Amino acid sequence: MTVSYFLQTLVTGISSGMVSYMMVAGMSLIISGMNMVNFGQGAFFVLGTYLCYSLVPVVGFIPALIIIPFVVGFLGWFVERAVRPLFGKNMLYIMLLTFGVAYIVCDAMVMVWGYSIRLLTLPKFLNGSIAIFGIRFPVYYLFMIVVGALIAFAFWFMINKTKLGMLMRAIIKDREMVACLGINVNRLFSIMFMIGMGIAGLGGVINAPITGMSPKEGLSIFGNIMPILMIGGMRNMNGCLPAALLVGLVNAFGAIFFPQFYNLLPAALMVICMFIRPNGVFSKKEA
């Protein structure tokens, strides 16, 4: 493998990891703050992709990149309202309900867009490649990395440096105490759920020009993010980014060196990591 090919594969893996991060970060926020597993996350990721197909010809790619996360987040508000009566009950009920929501969203996408796999044409300013130190990289892959890095920084800043993030961290630690202080916990749950779904929708928009998807993939894509969740730590939001990048690089280099085992590599890595650190490789060690 030449140096240029190695670096190009590295960029491919990092860009793929950034897209995965956008879906997993929202998932981790919902799990950590609301103590629930949202099986509808993948469906709303794909919904962001299909909304992009319809909206980009009308408003352009960049406006769609801004609008669609808000639309998906707003739709997530309705899901949170439907799930709310089940808070505090057996988590299995919530898992089944969100899985049902995923089916509804996927069937709705089939009704609107059909079963055909679509791929968005890149806008001209993001098409082609750029030379860096004599090595050519796809412009859009670099764009994906930049957007992913900005989202990761914004997510970190919100959680660690804002009043909203302080309240979210307080809910994760002790939601009963937060409620006793007069904070509207249900409102915070709605905000957290909408943010989590909105980030997933953004990932779907970023993914639209790269991977052709069908509506039914919203039901299976959840399995693709489980290795990232388990490696990073189910309740460890800080572990999402390094875990997503690790899995992205494993996929990129695995497709070259072990093409026959390409689909098994993330799952195998997850199993190995769970033997070493069951709570997540990037989670803090328990005292």
PDB file of N, CA, C and O in Angstrom, residues 194-225:
ATOM      1  N   MET A 194     -35.370  15.522  20.898  1.00  0.00           N
ATOM      2  CA  MET A 194     -35.358  16.267  19.639  1.00  0.00           C
ATOM      3  C   MET A 194     -33.935  16.502  19.152  1.00  0.00           C
ATOM      4  O   MET A 194     -33.660  16.392  17.948  1.00  0.00           O
ATOM      5  N   ILE A 195     -33.018  16.816  20.065  1.00  0.00           N
ATOM      6  CA  ILE A 195     -31.620  17.004  19.671  1.00  0.00           C
ATOM      7  C   ILE A 195     -31.038  15.701  19.137  1.00  0.00           C
ATOM      8  O   ILE A 195     -30.364  15.671  18.097  1.00  0.00           O
ATOM      9  N   GLY A 196     -31.319  14.599  19.849  1.00  0.00           N
ATOM     10  CA  GLY A 196     -30.809  13.301  19.420  1.00  0.00           C
ATOM     11  C   GLY A 196     -31.302  12.912  18.041  1.00  0.00           C
ATOM     12  O   GLY A 196     -30.544  12.428  17.194  1.00  0.00           O
ATOM     13  N   MET A 197     -32.586  13.155  17.776  1.00  0.00           N
ATOM     14  CA  MET A 197     -33.140  12.810  16.473  1.00  0.00           C
ATOM     15  C   MET A 197     -32.659  13.776  15.394  1.00  0.00           C
ATOM     16  O   MET A 197     -32.423  13.383  14.250  1.00  0.00           O
ATOM     17  N   GLY A 198     -32.526  15.053  15.755  1.00  0.00           N
ATOM     18  CA  GLY A 198     -32.058  16.041  14.788  1.00  0.00           C
ATOM     19  C   GLY A 198     -30.651  15.746  14.298  1.00  0.00           C
ATOM     20  O   GLY A 198     -30.355  15.884  13.101  1.00  0.00           O
ATOM     21  N   ILE A 199     -29.768  15.340  15.218  1.00  0.00           N
ATOM     22  CA  ILE A 199     -28.397  14.992  14.821  1.00  0.00           C
ATOM     23  C   ILE A 199     -28.407  13.789  13.879  1.00  0.00           C
ATOM     24  O   ILE A 199     -27.655  13.735  12.901  1.00  0.00           O
ATOM     25  N   ALA A 200     -29.285  12.812  14.171  1.00  0.00           N
ATOM     26  CA  ALA A 200     -29.402  11.651  13.275  1.00  0.00           C
ATOM     27  C   ALA A 200     -29.873  12.079  11.893  1.00  0.00           C
ATOM     28  O   ALA A 200     -29.373  11.595  10.873  1.00  0.00           O
ATOM     29  N   GLY A 201     -30.841  13.008  11.846  1.00  0.00           N
ATOM     30  CA  GLY A 201     -31.306  13.514  10.561  1.00  0.00           C
ATOM     31  C   GLY A 201     -30.205  14.213   9.789  1.00  0.00           C
ATOM     32  O   GLY A 201     -30.099  14.079   8.562  1.00  0.00           O
ATOM     33  N   LEU A 202     -29.358  14.958  10.506  1.00  0.00           N
ATOM     34  CA  LEU A 202     -28.220  15.618   9.865  1.00  0.00           C
ATOM     35  C   LEU A 202     -27.266  14.591   9.268  1.00  0.00           C
ATOM     36  O   LEU A 202     -26.761  14.763   8.153  1.00  0.00           O
ATOM     37  N   GLY A 203     -27.026  13.508  10.008  1.00  0.00           N
ATOM     38  CA  GLY A 203     -26.183  12.442   9.473  1.00  0.00           C
ATOM     39  C   GLY A 203     -26.752  11.856   8.199  1.00  0.00           C
ATOM     40  O   GLY A 203     -26.016  11.536   7.264  1.00  0.00           O
ATOM     41  N   GLY A 204     -28.092  11.734   8.145  1.00  0.00           N
ATOM     42  CA  GLY A 204     -28.729  11.238   6.931  1.00  0.00           C
ATOM     43  C   GLY A 204     -28.516  12.157   5.738  1.00  0.00           C
ATOM     44  O   GLY A 204     -28.308  11.695   4.620  1.00  0.00           O
ATOM     45  N   VAL A 205     -28.553  13.461   5.987  1.00  0.00           N
ATOM     46  CA  VAL A 205     -28.305  14.427   4.912  1.00  0.00           C
ATOM     47  C   VAL A 205     -26.871  14.305   4.409  1.00  0.00           C
ATOM     48  O   VAL A 205     -26.614  14.264   3.194  1.00  0.00           O
ATOM     49  N   ILE A 206     -25.920  14.248   5.327  1.00  0.00           N
ATOM     50  CA  ILE A 206     -24.505  14.130   4.954  1.00  0.00           C
ATOM     51  C   ILE A 206     -24.258  12.839   4.182  1.00  0.00           C
ATOM     52  O   ILE A 206     -23.437  12.776   3.258  1.00  0.00           O
ATOM     53  N   ASN A 207     -24.995  11.784   4.540  1.00  0.00           N
ATOM     54  CA  ASN A 207     -24.787  10.485   3.916  1.00  0.00           C
ATOM     55  C   ASN A 207     -25.426  10.380   2.534  1.00  0.00           C
ATOM     56  O   ASN A 207     -25.046   9.509   1.739  1.00  0.00           O
ATOM     57  N   ALA A 208     -26.387  11.250   2.236  1.00  0.00           N
ATOM     58  CA  ALA A 208     -27.184  11.117   1.010  1.00  0.00           C
ATOM     59  C   ALA A 208     -26.355  11.032  -0.270  1.00  0.00           C
ATOM     60  O   ALA A 208     -26.676  10.226  -1.157  1.00  0.00           O
ATOM     61  N   PRO A 209     -25.289  11.839  -0.448  1.00  0.00           N
ATOM     62  CA  PRO A 209     -24.535  11.745  -1.711  1.00  0.00           C
ATOM     63  C   PRO A 209     -23.547  10.580  -1.757  1.00  0.00           C
ATOM     64  O   PRO A 209     -22.917  10.354  -2.790  1.00  0.00           O
ATOM     65  N   ILE A 210     -23.383   9.852  -0.654  1.00  0.00           N
ATOM     66  CA  ILE A 210     -22.345   8.824  -0.579  1.00  0.00           C
ATOM     67  C   ILE A 210     -22.901   7.419  -0.741  1.00  0.00           C
ATOM     68  O   ILE A 210     -22.395   6.621  -1.515  1.00  0.00           O
ATOM     69  N   THR A 211     -23.948   7.104   0.001  1.00  0.00           N
ATOM     70  CA  THR A 211     -24.471   5.745   0.027  1.00  0.00           C
ATOM     71  C   THR A 211     -25.924   5.732  -0.409  1.00  0.00           C
ATOM     72  O   THR A 211     -26.759   6.413   0.190  1.00  0.00           O
ATOM     73  N   GLY A 212     -26.238   4.961  -1.424  1.00  0.00           N
ATOM     74  CA  GLY A 212     -27.623   4.784  -1.824  1.00  0.00           C
ATOM     75  C   GLY A 212     -28.378   3.987  -0.773  1.00  0.00           C
ATOM     76  O   GLY A 212     -27.871   2.970  -0.276  1.00  0.00           O
ATOM     77  N   MET A 213     -29.564   4.423  -0.407  1.00  0.00           N
ATOM     78  CA  MET A 213     -30.315   3.768   0.655  1.00  0.00           C
ATOM     79  C   MET A 213     -31.747   3.530   0.197  1.00  0.00           C
ATOM     80  O   MET A 213     -32.283   4.253  -0.647  1.00  0.00           O
ATOM     81  N   SER A 214     -32.366   2.508   0.791  1.00  0.00           N
ATOM     82  CA  SER A 214     -33.791   2.268   0.586  1.00  0.00           C
ATOM     83  C   SER A 214     -34.499   2.512   1.907  1.00  0.00           C
ATOM     84  O   SER A 214     -33.885   2.418   2.980  1.00  0.00           O
ATOM     85  N   PRO A 215     -35.798   2.818   1.889  1.00  0.00           N
ATOM     86  CA  PRO A 215     -36.506   3.114   3.131  1.00  0.00           C
ATOM     87  C   PRO A 215     -36.432   2.005   4.177  1.00  0.00           C
ATOM     88  O   PRO A 215     -36.359   2.284   5.383  1.00  0.00           O
ATOM     89  N   LYS A 216     -36.432   0.756   3.745  1.00  0.00           N
ATOM     90  CA  LYS A 216     -36.433  -0.355   4.688  1.00  0.00           C
ATOM     91  C   LYS A 216     -35.120  -0.486   5.448  1.00  0.00           C
ATOM     92  O   LYS A 216     -35.049  -1.214   6.438  1.00  0.00           O
ATOM     93  N   GLU A 217     -34.081   0.180   4.985  1.00  0.00           N
ATOM     94  CA  GLU A 217     -32.808   0.122   5.707  1.00  0.00           C
ATOM     95  C   GLU A 217     -32.902   0.796   7.072  1.00  0.00           C
ATOM     96  O   GLU A 217     -32.048   0.597   7.927  1.00  0.00           O
ATOM     97  N   GLY A 218     -33.942   1.602   7.269  1.00  0.00           N
ATOM     98  CA  GLY A 218     -34.137   2.215   8.573  1.00  0.00           C
ATOM     99  C   GLY A 218     -34.372   1.207   9.672  1.00  0.00           C
ATOM    100  O   GLY A 218     -34.176   1.505  10.855  1.00  0.00           O
ATOM    101  N   LEU A 219     -34.789  -0.015   9.294  1.00  0.00           N
ATOM    102  CA  LEU A 219     -35.028  -1.062  10.286  1.00  0.00           C
ATOM    103  C   LEU A 219     -33.772  -1.844  10.621  1.00  0.00           C
ATOM    104  O   LEU A 219     -33.663  -2.419  11.702  1.00  0.00           O
ATOM    105  N   SER A 220     -32.829  -1.895   9.696  1.00  0.00           N
ATOM    106  CA  SER A 220     -31.630  -2.707   9.896  1.00  0.00           C
ATOM    107  C   SER A 220     -30.402  -1.898  10.277  1.00  0.00           C
ATOM    108  O   SER A 220     -29.430  -2.453  10.814  1.00  0.00           O
ATOM    109  N   ILE A 221     -30.443  -0.591  10.033  1.00  0.00           N
ATOM    110  CA  ILE A 221     -29.256   0.218  10.243  1.00  0.00           C
ATOM    111  C   ILE A 221     -28.892   0.323  11.715  1.00  0.00           C
ATOM    112  O   ILE A 221     -27.747   0.595  12.070  1.00  0.00           O
ATOM    113  N   PHE A 222     -29.870   0.067  12.599  1.00  0.00           N
ATOM    114  CA  PHE A 222     -29.590   0.102  14.036  1.00  0.00           C
ATOM    115  C   PHE A 222     -28.492  -0.901  14.396  1.00  0.00           C
ATOM    116  O   PHE A 222     -27.656  -0.635  15.262  1.00  0.00           O
ATOM    117  N   GLY A 223     -28.501  -2.054  13.714  1.00  0.00           N
ATOM    118  CA  GLY A 223     -27.471  -3.054  13.993  1.00  0.00           C
ATOM    119  C   GLY A 223     -26.082  -2.574  13.630  1.00  0.00           C
ATOM    120  O   GLY A 223     -25.091  -3.020  14.236  1.00  0.00           O
ATOM    121  N   ASN A 224     -25.973  -1.643  12.682  1.00  0.00           N
ATOM    122  CA  ASN A 224     -24.663  -1.132  12.280  1.00  0.00           C
ATOM    123  C   ASN A 224     -24.059  -0.190  13.317  1.00  0.00           C
ATOM    124  O   ASN A 224     -22.836   0.011  13.331  1.00  0.00           O
ATOM    125  N   ILE A 225     -24.914   0.426  14.139  1.00  0.00           N
ATOM    126  CA  ILE A 225     -24.377   1.366  15.119  1.00  0.00           C
ATOM    127  C   ILE A 225     -24.172   0.731  16.488  1.00  0.00           C
ATOM    128  O   ILE A 225     -23.548   1.337  17.359  1.00  0.00           O
TER     129      ILE A 225
END
